[in-house]
PDB file of C-alpha atoms in Angstrom:
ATOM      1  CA  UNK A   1      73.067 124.779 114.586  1.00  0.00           C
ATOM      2  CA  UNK A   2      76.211 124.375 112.776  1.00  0.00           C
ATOM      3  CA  UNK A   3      79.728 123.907 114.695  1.00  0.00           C
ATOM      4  CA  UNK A   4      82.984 125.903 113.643  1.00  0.00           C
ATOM      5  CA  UNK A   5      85.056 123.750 111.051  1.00  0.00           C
ATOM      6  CA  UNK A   6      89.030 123.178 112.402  1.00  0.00           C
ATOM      7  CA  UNK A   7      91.625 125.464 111.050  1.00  0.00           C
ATOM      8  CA  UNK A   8      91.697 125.337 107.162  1.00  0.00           C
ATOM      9  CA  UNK A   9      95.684 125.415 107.726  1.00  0.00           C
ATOM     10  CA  UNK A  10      95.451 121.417 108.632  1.00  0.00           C
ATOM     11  CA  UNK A  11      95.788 118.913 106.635  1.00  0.00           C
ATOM     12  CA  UNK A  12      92.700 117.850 104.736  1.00  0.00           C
ATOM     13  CA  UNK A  13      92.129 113.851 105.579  1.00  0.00           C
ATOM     14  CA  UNK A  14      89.281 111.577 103.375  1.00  0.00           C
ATOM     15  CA  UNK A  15      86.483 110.436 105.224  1.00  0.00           C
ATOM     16  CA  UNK A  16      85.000 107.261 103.941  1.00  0.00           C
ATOM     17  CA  UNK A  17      81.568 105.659 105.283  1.00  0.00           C
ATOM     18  CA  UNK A  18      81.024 101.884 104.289  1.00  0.00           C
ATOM     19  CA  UNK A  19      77.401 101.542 103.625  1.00  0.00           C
ATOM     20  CA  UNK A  20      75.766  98.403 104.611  1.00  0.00           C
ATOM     21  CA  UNK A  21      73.743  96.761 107.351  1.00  0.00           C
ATOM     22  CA  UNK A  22      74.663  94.953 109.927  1.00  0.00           C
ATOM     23  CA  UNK A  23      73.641  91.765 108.358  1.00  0.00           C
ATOM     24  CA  UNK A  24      76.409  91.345 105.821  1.00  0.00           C
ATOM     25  CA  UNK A  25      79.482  92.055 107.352  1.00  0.00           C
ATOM     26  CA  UNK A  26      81.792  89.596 106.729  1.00  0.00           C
ATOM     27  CA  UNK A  27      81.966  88.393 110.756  1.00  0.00           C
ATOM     28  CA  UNK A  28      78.155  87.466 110.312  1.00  0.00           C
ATOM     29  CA  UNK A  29      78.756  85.734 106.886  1.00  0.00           C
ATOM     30  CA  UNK A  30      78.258  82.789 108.519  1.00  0.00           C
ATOM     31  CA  UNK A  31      74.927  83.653 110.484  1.00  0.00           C
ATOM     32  CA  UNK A  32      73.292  85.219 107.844  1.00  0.00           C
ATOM     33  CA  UNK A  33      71.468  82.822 104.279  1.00  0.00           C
ATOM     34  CA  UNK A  34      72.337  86.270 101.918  1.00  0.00           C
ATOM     35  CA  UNK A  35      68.774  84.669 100.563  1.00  0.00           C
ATOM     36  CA  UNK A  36      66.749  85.913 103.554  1.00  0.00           C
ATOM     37  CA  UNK A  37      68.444  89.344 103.564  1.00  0.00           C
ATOM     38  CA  UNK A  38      65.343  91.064 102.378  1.00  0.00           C
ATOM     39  CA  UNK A  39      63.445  89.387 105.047  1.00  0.00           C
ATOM     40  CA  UNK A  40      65.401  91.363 108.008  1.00  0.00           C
ATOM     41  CA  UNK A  41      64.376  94.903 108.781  1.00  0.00           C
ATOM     42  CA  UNK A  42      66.864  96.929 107.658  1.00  0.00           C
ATOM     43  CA  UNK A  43      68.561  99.772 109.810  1.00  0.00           C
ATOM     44  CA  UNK A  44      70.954 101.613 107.526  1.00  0.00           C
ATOM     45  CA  UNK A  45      69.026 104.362 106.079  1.00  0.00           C
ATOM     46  CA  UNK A  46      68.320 105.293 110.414  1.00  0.00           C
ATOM     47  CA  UNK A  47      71.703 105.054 110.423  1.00  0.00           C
ATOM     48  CA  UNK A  48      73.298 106.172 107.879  1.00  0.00           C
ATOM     49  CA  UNK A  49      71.303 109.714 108.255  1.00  0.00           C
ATOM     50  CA  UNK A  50      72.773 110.181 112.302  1.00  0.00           C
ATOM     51  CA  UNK A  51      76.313 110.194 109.783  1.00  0.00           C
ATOM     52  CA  UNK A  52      74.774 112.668 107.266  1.00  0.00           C
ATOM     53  CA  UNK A  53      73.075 114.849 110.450  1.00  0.00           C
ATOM     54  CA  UNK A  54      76.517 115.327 111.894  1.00  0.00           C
ATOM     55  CA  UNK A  55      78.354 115.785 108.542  1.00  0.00           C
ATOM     56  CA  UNK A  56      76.197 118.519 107.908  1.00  0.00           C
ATOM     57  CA  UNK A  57      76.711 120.074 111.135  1.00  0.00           C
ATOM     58  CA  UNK A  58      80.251 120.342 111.075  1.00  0.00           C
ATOM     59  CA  UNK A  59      80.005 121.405 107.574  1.00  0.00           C
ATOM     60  CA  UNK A  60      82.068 118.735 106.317  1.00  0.00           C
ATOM     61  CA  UNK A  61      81.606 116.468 102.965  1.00  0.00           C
ATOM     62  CA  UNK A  62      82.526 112.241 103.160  1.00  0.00           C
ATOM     63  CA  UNK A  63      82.960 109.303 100.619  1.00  0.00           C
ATOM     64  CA  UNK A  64      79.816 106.805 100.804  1.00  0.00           C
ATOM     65  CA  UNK A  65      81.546 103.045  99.700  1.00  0.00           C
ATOM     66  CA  UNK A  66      78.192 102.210  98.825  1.00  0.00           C
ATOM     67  CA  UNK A  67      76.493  98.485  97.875  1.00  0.00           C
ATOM     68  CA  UNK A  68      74.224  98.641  95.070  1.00  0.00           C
ATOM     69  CA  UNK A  69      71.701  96.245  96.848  1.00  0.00           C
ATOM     70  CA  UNK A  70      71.297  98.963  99.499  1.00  0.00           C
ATOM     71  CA  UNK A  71      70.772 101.418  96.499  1.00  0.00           C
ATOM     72  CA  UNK A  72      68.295  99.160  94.640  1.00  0.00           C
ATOM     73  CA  UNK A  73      66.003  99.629  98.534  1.00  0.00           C
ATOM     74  CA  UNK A  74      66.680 102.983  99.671  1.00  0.00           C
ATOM     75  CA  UNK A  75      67.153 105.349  96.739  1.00  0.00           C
ATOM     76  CA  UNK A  76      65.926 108.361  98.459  1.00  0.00           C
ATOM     77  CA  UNK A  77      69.190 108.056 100.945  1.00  0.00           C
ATOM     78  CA  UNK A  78      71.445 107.559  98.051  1.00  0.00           C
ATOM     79  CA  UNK A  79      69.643 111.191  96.422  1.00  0.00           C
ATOM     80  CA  UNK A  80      70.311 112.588  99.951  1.00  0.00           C
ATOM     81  CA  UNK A  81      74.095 111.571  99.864  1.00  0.00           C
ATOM     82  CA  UNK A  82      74.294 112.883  96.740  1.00  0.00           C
ATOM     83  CA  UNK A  83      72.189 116.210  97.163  1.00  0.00           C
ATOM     84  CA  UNK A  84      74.500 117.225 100.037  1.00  0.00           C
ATOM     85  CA  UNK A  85      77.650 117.371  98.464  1.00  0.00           C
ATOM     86  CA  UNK A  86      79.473 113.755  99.604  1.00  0.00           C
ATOM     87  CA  UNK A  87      81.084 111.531  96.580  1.00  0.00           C
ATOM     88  CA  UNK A  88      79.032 108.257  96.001  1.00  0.00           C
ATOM     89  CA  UNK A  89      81.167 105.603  95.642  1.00  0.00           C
ATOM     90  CA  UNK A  90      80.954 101.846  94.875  1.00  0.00           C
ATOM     91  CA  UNK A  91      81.214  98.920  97.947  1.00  0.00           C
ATOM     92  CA  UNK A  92      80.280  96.495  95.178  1.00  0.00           C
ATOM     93  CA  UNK A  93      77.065  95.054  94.529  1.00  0.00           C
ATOM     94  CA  UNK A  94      76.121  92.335  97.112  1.00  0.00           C
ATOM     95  CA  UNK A  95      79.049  92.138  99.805  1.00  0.00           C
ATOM     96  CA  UNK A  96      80.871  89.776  98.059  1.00  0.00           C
ATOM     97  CA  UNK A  97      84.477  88.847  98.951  1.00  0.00           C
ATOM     98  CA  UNK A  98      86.455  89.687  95.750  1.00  0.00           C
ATOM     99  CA  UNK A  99      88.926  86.828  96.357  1.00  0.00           C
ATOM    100  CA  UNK A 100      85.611  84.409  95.918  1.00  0.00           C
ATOM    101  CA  UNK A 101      84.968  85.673  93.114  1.00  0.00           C
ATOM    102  CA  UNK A 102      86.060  85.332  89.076  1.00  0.00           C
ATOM    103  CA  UNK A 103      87.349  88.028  86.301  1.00  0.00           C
ATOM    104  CA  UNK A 104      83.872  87.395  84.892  1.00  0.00           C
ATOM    105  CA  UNK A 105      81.777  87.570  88.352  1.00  0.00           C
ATOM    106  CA  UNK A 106      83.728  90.436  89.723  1.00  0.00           C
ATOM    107  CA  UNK A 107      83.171  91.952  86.547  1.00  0.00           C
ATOM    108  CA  UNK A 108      79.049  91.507  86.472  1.00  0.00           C
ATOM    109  CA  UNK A 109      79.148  92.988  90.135  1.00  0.00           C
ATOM    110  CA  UNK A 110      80.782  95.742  89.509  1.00  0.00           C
ATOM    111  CA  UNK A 111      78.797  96.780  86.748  1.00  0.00           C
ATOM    112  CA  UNK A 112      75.325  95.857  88.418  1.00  0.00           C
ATOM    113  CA  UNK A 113      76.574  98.208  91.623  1.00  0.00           C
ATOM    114  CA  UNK A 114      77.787 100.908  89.235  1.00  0.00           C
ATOM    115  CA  UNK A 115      74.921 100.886  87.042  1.00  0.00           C
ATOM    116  CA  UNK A 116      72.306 101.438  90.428  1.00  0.00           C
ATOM    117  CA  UNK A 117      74.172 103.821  91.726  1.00  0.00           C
ATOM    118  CA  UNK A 118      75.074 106.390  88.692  1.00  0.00           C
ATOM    119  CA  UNK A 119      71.067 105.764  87.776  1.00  0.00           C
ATOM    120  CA  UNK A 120      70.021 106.334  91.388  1.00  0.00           C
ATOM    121  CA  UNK A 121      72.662 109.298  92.161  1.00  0.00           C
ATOM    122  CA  UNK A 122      72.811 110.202  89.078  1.00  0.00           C
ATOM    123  CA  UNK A 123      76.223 110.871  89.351  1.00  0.00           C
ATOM    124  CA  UNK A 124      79.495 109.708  87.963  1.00  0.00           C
ATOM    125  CA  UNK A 125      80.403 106.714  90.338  1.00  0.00           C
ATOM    126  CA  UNK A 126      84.413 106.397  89.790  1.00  0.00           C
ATOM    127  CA  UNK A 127      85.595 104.957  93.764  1.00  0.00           C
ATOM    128  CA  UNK A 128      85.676 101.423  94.985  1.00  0.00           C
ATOM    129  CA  UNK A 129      86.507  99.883  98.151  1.00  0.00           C
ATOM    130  CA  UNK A 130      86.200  95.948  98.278  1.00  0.00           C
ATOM    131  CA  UNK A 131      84.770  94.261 101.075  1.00  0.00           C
ATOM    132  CA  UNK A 132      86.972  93.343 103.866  1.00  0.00           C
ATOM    133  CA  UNK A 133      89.895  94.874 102.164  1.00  0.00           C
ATOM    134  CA  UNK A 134      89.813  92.070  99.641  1.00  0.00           C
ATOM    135  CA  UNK A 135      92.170  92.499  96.589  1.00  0.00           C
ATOM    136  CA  UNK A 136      95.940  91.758  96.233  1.00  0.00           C
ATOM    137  CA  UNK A 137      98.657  90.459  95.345  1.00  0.00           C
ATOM    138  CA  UNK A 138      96.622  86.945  95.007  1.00  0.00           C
ATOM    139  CA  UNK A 139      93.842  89.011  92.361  1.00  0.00           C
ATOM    140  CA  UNK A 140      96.036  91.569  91.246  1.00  0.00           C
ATOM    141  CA  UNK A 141      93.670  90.950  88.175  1.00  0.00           C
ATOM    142  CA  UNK A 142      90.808  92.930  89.868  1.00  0.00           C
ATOM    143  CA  UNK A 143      92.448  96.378  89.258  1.00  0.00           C
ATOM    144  CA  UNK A 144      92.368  95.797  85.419  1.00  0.00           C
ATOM    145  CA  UNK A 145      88.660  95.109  86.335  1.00  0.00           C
ATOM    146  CA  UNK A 146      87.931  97.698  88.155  1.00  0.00           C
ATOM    147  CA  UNK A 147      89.865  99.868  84.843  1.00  0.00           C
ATOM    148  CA  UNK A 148      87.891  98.137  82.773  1.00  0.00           C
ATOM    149  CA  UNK A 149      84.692  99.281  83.852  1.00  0.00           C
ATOM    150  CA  UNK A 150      85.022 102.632  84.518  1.00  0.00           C
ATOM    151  CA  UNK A 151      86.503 103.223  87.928  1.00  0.00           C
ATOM    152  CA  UNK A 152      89.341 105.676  88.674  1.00  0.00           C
ATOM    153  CA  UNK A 153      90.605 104.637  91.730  1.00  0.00           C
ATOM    154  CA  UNK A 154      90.286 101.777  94.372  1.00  0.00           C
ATOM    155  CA  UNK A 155      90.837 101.999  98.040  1.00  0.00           C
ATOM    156  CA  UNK A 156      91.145  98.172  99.054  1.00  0.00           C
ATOM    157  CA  UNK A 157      94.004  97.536 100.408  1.00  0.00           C
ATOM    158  CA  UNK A 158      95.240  97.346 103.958  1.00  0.00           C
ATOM    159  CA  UNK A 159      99.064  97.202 104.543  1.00  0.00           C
ATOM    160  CA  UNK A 160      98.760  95.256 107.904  1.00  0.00           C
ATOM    161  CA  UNK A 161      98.255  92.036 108.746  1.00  0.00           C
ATOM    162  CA  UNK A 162      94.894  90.737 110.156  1.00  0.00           C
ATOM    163  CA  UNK A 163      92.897  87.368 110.339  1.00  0.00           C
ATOM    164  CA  UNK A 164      90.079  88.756 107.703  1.00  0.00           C
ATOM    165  CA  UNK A 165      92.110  90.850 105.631  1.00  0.00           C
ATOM    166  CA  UNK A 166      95.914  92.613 105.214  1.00  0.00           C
ATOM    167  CA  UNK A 167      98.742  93.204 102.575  1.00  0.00           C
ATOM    168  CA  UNK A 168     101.359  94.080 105.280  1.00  0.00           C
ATOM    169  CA  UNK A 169     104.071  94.652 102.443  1.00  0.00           C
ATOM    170  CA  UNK A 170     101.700  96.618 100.328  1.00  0.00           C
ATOM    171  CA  UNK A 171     102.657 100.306  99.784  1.00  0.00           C
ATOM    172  CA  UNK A 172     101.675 103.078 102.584  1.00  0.00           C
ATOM    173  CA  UNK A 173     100.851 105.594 100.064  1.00  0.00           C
ATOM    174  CA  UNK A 174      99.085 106.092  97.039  1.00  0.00           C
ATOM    175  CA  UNK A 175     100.101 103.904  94.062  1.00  0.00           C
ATOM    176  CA  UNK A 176      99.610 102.245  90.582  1.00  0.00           C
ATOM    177  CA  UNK A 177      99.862  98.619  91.248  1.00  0.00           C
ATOM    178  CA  UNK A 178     102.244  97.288  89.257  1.00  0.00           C
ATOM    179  CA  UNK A 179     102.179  99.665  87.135  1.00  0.00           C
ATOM    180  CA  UNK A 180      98.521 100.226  86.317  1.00  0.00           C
ATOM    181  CA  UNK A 181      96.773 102.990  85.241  1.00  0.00           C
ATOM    182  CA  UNK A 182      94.138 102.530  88.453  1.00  0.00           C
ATOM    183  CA  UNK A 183      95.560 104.093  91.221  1.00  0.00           C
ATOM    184  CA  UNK A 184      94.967 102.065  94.706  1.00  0.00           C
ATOM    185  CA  UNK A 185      94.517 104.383  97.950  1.00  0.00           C
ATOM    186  CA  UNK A 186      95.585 102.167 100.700  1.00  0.00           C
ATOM    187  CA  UNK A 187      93.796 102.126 104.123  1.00  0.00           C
ATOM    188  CA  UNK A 188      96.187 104.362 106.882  1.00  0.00           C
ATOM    189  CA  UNK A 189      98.836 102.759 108.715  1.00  0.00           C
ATOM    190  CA  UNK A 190     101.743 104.319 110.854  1.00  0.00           C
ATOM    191  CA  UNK A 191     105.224 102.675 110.336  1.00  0.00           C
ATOM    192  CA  UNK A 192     106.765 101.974 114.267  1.00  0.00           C
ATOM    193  CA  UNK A 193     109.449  99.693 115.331  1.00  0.00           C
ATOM    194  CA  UNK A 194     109.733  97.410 111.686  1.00  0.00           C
ATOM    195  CA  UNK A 195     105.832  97.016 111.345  1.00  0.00           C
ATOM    196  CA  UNK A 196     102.594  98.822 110.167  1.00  0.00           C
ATOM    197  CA  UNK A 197     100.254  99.952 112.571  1.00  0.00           C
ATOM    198  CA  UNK A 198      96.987 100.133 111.507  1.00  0.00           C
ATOM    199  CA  UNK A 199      95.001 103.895 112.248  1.00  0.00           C
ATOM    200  CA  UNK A 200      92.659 104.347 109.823  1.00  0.00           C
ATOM    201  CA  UNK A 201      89.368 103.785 112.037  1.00  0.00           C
ATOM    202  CA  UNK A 202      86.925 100.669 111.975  1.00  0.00           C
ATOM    203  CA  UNK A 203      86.930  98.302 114.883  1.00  0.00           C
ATOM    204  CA  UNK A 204      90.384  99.620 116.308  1.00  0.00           C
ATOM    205  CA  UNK A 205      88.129 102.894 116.364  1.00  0.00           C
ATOM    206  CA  UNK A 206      85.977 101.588 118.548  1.00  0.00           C
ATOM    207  CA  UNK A 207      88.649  99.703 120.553  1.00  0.00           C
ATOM    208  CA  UNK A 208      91.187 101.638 121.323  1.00  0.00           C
ATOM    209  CA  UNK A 209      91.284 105.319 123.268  1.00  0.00           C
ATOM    210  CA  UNK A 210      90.296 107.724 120.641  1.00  0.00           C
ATOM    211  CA  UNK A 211      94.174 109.481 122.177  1.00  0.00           C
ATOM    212  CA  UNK A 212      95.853 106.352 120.294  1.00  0.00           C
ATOM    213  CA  UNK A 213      93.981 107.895 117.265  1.00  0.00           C
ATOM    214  CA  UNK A 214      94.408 111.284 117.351  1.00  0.00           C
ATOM    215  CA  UNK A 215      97.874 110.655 118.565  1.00  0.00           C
ATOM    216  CA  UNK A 216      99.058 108.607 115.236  1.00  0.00           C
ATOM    217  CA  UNK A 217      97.108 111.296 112.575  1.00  0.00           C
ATOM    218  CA  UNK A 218      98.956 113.776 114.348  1.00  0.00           C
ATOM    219  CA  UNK A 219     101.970 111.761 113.973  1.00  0.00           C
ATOM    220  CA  UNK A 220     101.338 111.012 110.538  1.00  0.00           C
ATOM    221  CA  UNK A 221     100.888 114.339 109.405  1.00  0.00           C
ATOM    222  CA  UNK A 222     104.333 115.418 111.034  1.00  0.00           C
ATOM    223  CA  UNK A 223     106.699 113.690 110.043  1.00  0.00           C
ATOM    224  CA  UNK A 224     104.704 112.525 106.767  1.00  0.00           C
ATOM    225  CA  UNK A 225     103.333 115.644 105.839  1.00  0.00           C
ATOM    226  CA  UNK A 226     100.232 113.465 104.171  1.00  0.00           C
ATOM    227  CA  UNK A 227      96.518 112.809 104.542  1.00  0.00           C
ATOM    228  CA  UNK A 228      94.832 109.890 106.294  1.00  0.00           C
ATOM    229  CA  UNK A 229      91.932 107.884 105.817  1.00  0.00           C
ATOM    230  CA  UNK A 230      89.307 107.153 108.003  1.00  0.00           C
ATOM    231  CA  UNK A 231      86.575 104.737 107.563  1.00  0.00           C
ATOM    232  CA  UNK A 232      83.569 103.132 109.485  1.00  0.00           C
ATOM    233  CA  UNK A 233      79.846 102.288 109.254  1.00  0.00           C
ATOM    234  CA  UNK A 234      76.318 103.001 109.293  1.00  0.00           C
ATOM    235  CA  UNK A 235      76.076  99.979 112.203  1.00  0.00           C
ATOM    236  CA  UNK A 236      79.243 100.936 113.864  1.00  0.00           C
ATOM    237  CA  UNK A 237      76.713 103.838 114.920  1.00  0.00           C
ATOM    238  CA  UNK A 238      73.739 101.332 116.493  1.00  0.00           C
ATOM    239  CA  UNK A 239      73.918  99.862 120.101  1.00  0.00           C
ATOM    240  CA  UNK A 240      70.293  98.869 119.672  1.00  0.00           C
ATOM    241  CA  UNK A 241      71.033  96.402 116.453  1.00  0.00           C
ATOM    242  CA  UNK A 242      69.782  92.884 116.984  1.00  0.00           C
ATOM    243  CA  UNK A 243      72.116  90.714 118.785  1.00  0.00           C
ATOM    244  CA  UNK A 244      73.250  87.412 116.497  1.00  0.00           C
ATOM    245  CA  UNK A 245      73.859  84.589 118.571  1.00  0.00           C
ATOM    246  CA  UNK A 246      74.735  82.427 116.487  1.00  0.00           C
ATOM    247  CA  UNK A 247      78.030  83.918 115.247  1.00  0.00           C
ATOM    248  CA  UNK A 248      81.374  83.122 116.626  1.00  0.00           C
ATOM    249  CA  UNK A 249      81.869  84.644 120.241  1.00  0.00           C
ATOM    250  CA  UNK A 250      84.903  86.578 119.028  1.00  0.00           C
ATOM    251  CA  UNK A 251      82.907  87.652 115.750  1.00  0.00           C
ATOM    252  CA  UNK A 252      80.037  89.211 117.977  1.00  0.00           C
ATOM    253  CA  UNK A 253      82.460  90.460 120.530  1.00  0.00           C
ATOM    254  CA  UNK A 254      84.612  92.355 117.419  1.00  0.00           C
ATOM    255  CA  UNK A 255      81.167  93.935 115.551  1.00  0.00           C
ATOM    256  CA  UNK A 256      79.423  94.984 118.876  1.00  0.00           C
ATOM    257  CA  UNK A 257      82.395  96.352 120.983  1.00  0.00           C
ATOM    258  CA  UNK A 258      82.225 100.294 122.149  1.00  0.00           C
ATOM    259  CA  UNK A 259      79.592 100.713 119.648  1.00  0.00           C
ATOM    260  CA  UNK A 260      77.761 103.169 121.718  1.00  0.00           C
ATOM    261  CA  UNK A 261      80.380 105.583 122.343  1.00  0.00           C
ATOM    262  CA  UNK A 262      80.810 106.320 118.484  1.00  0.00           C
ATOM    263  CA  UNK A 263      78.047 109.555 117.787  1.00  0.00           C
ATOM    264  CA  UNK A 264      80.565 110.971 120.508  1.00  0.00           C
ATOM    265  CA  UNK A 265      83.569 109.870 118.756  1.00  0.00           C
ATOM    266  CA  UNK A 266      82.616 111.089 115.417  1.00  0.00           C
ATOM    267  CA  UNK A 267      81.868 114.242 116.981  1.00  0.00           C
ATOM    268  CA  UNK A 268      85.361 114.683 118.306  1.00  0.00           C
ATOM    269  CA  UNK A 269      87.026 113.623 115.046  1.00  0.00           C
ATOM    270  CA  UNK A 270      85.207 116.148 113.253  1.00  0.00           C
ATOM    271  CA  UNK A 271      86.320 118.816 115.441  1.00  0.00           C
ATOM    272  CA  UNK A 272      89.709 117.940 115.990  1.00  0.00           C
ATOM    273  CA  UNK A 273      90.887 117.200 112.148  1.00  0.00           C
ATOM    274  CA  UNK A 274      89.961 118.876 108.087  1.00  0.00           C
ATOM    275  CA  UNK A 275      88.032 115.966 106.320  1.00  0.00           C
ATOM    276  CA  UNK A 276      86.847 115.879 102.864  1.00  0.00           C
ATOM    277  CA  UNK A 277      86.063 113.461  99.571  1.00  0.00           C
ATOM    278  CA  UNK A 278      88.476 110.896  98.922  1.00  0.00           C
ATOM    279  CA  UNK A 279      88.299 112.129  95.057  1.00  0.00           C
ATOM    280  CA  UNK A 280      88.846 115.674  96.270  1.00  0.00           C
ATOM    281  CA  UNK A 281      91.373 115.112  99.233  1.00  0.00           C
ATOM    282  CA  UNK A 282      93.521 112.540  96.707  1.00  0.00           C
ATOM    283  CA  UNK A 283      92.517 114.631  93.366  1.00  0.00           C
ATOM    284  CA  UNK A 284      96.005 114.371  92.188  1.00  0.00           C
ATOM    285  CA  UNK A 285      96.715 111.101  92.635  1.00  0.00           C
ATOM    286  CA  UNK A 286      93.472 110.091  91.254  1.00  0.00           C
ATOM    287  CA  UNK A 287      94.394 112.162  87.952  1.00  0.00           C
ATOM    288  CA  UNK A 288      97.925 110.473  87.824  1.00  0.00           C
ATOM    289  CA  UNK A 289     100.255 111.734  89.653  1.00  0.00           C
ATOM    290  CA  UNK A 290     100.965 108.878  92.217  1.00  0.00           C
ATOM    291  CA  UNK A 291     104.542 107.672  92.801  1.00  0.00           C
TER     292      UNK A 291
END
């Protein structure tokens, strides 16, 4: 059974999923040896496909960010993104913070991720989105990287500020860092009172009253007459993940909070707003034509 799609008068908003497990967030990178990785059952193809279920329901086509090392083990979900219609997308390789990494490493992982996933898909793979928000002012040198190897666009930055991640002064909308011919699609904020607020989904998602939400895309498209974008994933979707006591109280607290209320939640966001592709929903940015 299909449901009714939302008024194709409304603004059209990108829909991003992160694809990896629940073992190599960036809270757990402490809990986790990334050496025993393949040693934990893995729960992101499950999970991942309750996304893809609803997506096709609502008739309604995503972004999958997704890491090559989930590629390399579950090729037949990357086919499946790919079959139904959704852009596939690079999360990088291994999970890897970009600021840990070098010009020559960032380089390598890029090109292993993009290399799985265009052979996998195949499809072109021309989106990135670093993990935990990771590039900057501090490795501005990742976007001629990211040029370098064949990607059109990034979508890495997040203009708040946050303990894990943030570029508060970043730009709200699309733009060519300094000058670049990569254009960077920043996360969503909403500008209040001298700050950014964030409202582009994640753990404030889960957090917050899915009103505050709804209340700032409506906002957003008012009085900025411009799309959002929303992103979460695959365990965002699990209440029944292991439990890793071993992480930091307010790590476990963070990843684990509202997470069974978010089927519901997804259902509701696909009825209430127009979603599409990030390469389809920003095509003209993509192509050049960012301020």
């Amino acid at each position: 059974m299909t449901t009714a799609a939302p008024d194709p008068g409304m603004i059209r908003n990108a829909l991003t999923i992160d694809v990896e497990d629940y073992f190599q967030v960036q809270a757990y990178a402490g809990a986790f040896d990334r050496a025993s990785w393949d040693t934990i059952p893995r729960r992101v193809e499950a999970n991942t496909t309750l996304i893809l279920d609803a997506l096709a329901r609502h008739r309604t086509k995503a972004t999958f960010f997704t890491l090559g090392w989930i590629a390399d083990r579950h090729p037949g979900l990357i086919r499946r993104i790919v079959a139904e219609g959704h852009e596939l997308a690079s999360h990088g390789y291994g999970h890897q913070l970009v600021t840990d990494l070098t010009p020559a490493t960032f380089r390598a992982d890029l090109e292993r991720a993009k290399a799985v996933l265009e052979d996998t898909g195949g499809v072109e793979v021309r989106g990135y989105r670093a993990p935990t928000f990771s590039i900057g002012p501090r490795n501005a040198w990742a976007w001629d990287v990211l040029a370098a190897t064949g990607h059109g666009y990034s979508s890495s930055v997040f203009p708040v500020r946050h303990d894990l991640y943030g570029t508060p002064d970043a730009p709200r909308k699309p733009y060519h860092p300094e000058g670049r011919s990569i254009v960077e699609i920043p996360m969503t904020t909403v500008a209040a009172f001298g700050r950014n607020f964030p409202c582009a989904g994640g753990g404030y998602f889960r957090l917050l009253p899915y009103a505050t939400y709804r209340f700032g895309i409506r906002h957003l498209h008012r009085a900025e007459r411009r799309p959002a974008v929303f992103y979460s994933h695959p365990w965002e979707f699990d209440p029944g993940q292991p439990d890793v006591p071993q992480a930091k109280r307010a790590s476990r607290f963070r990843h684990r909070v509202n997470l069974a209320i978010m089927p519901a939640r997804l259902e509701r966001l696909l009825t209430d707003f127009a979603w599409g592709r990030m390469d389809q929903v920003f095509a003209a940015d993509i192509a050049g034509g960012a301020a």
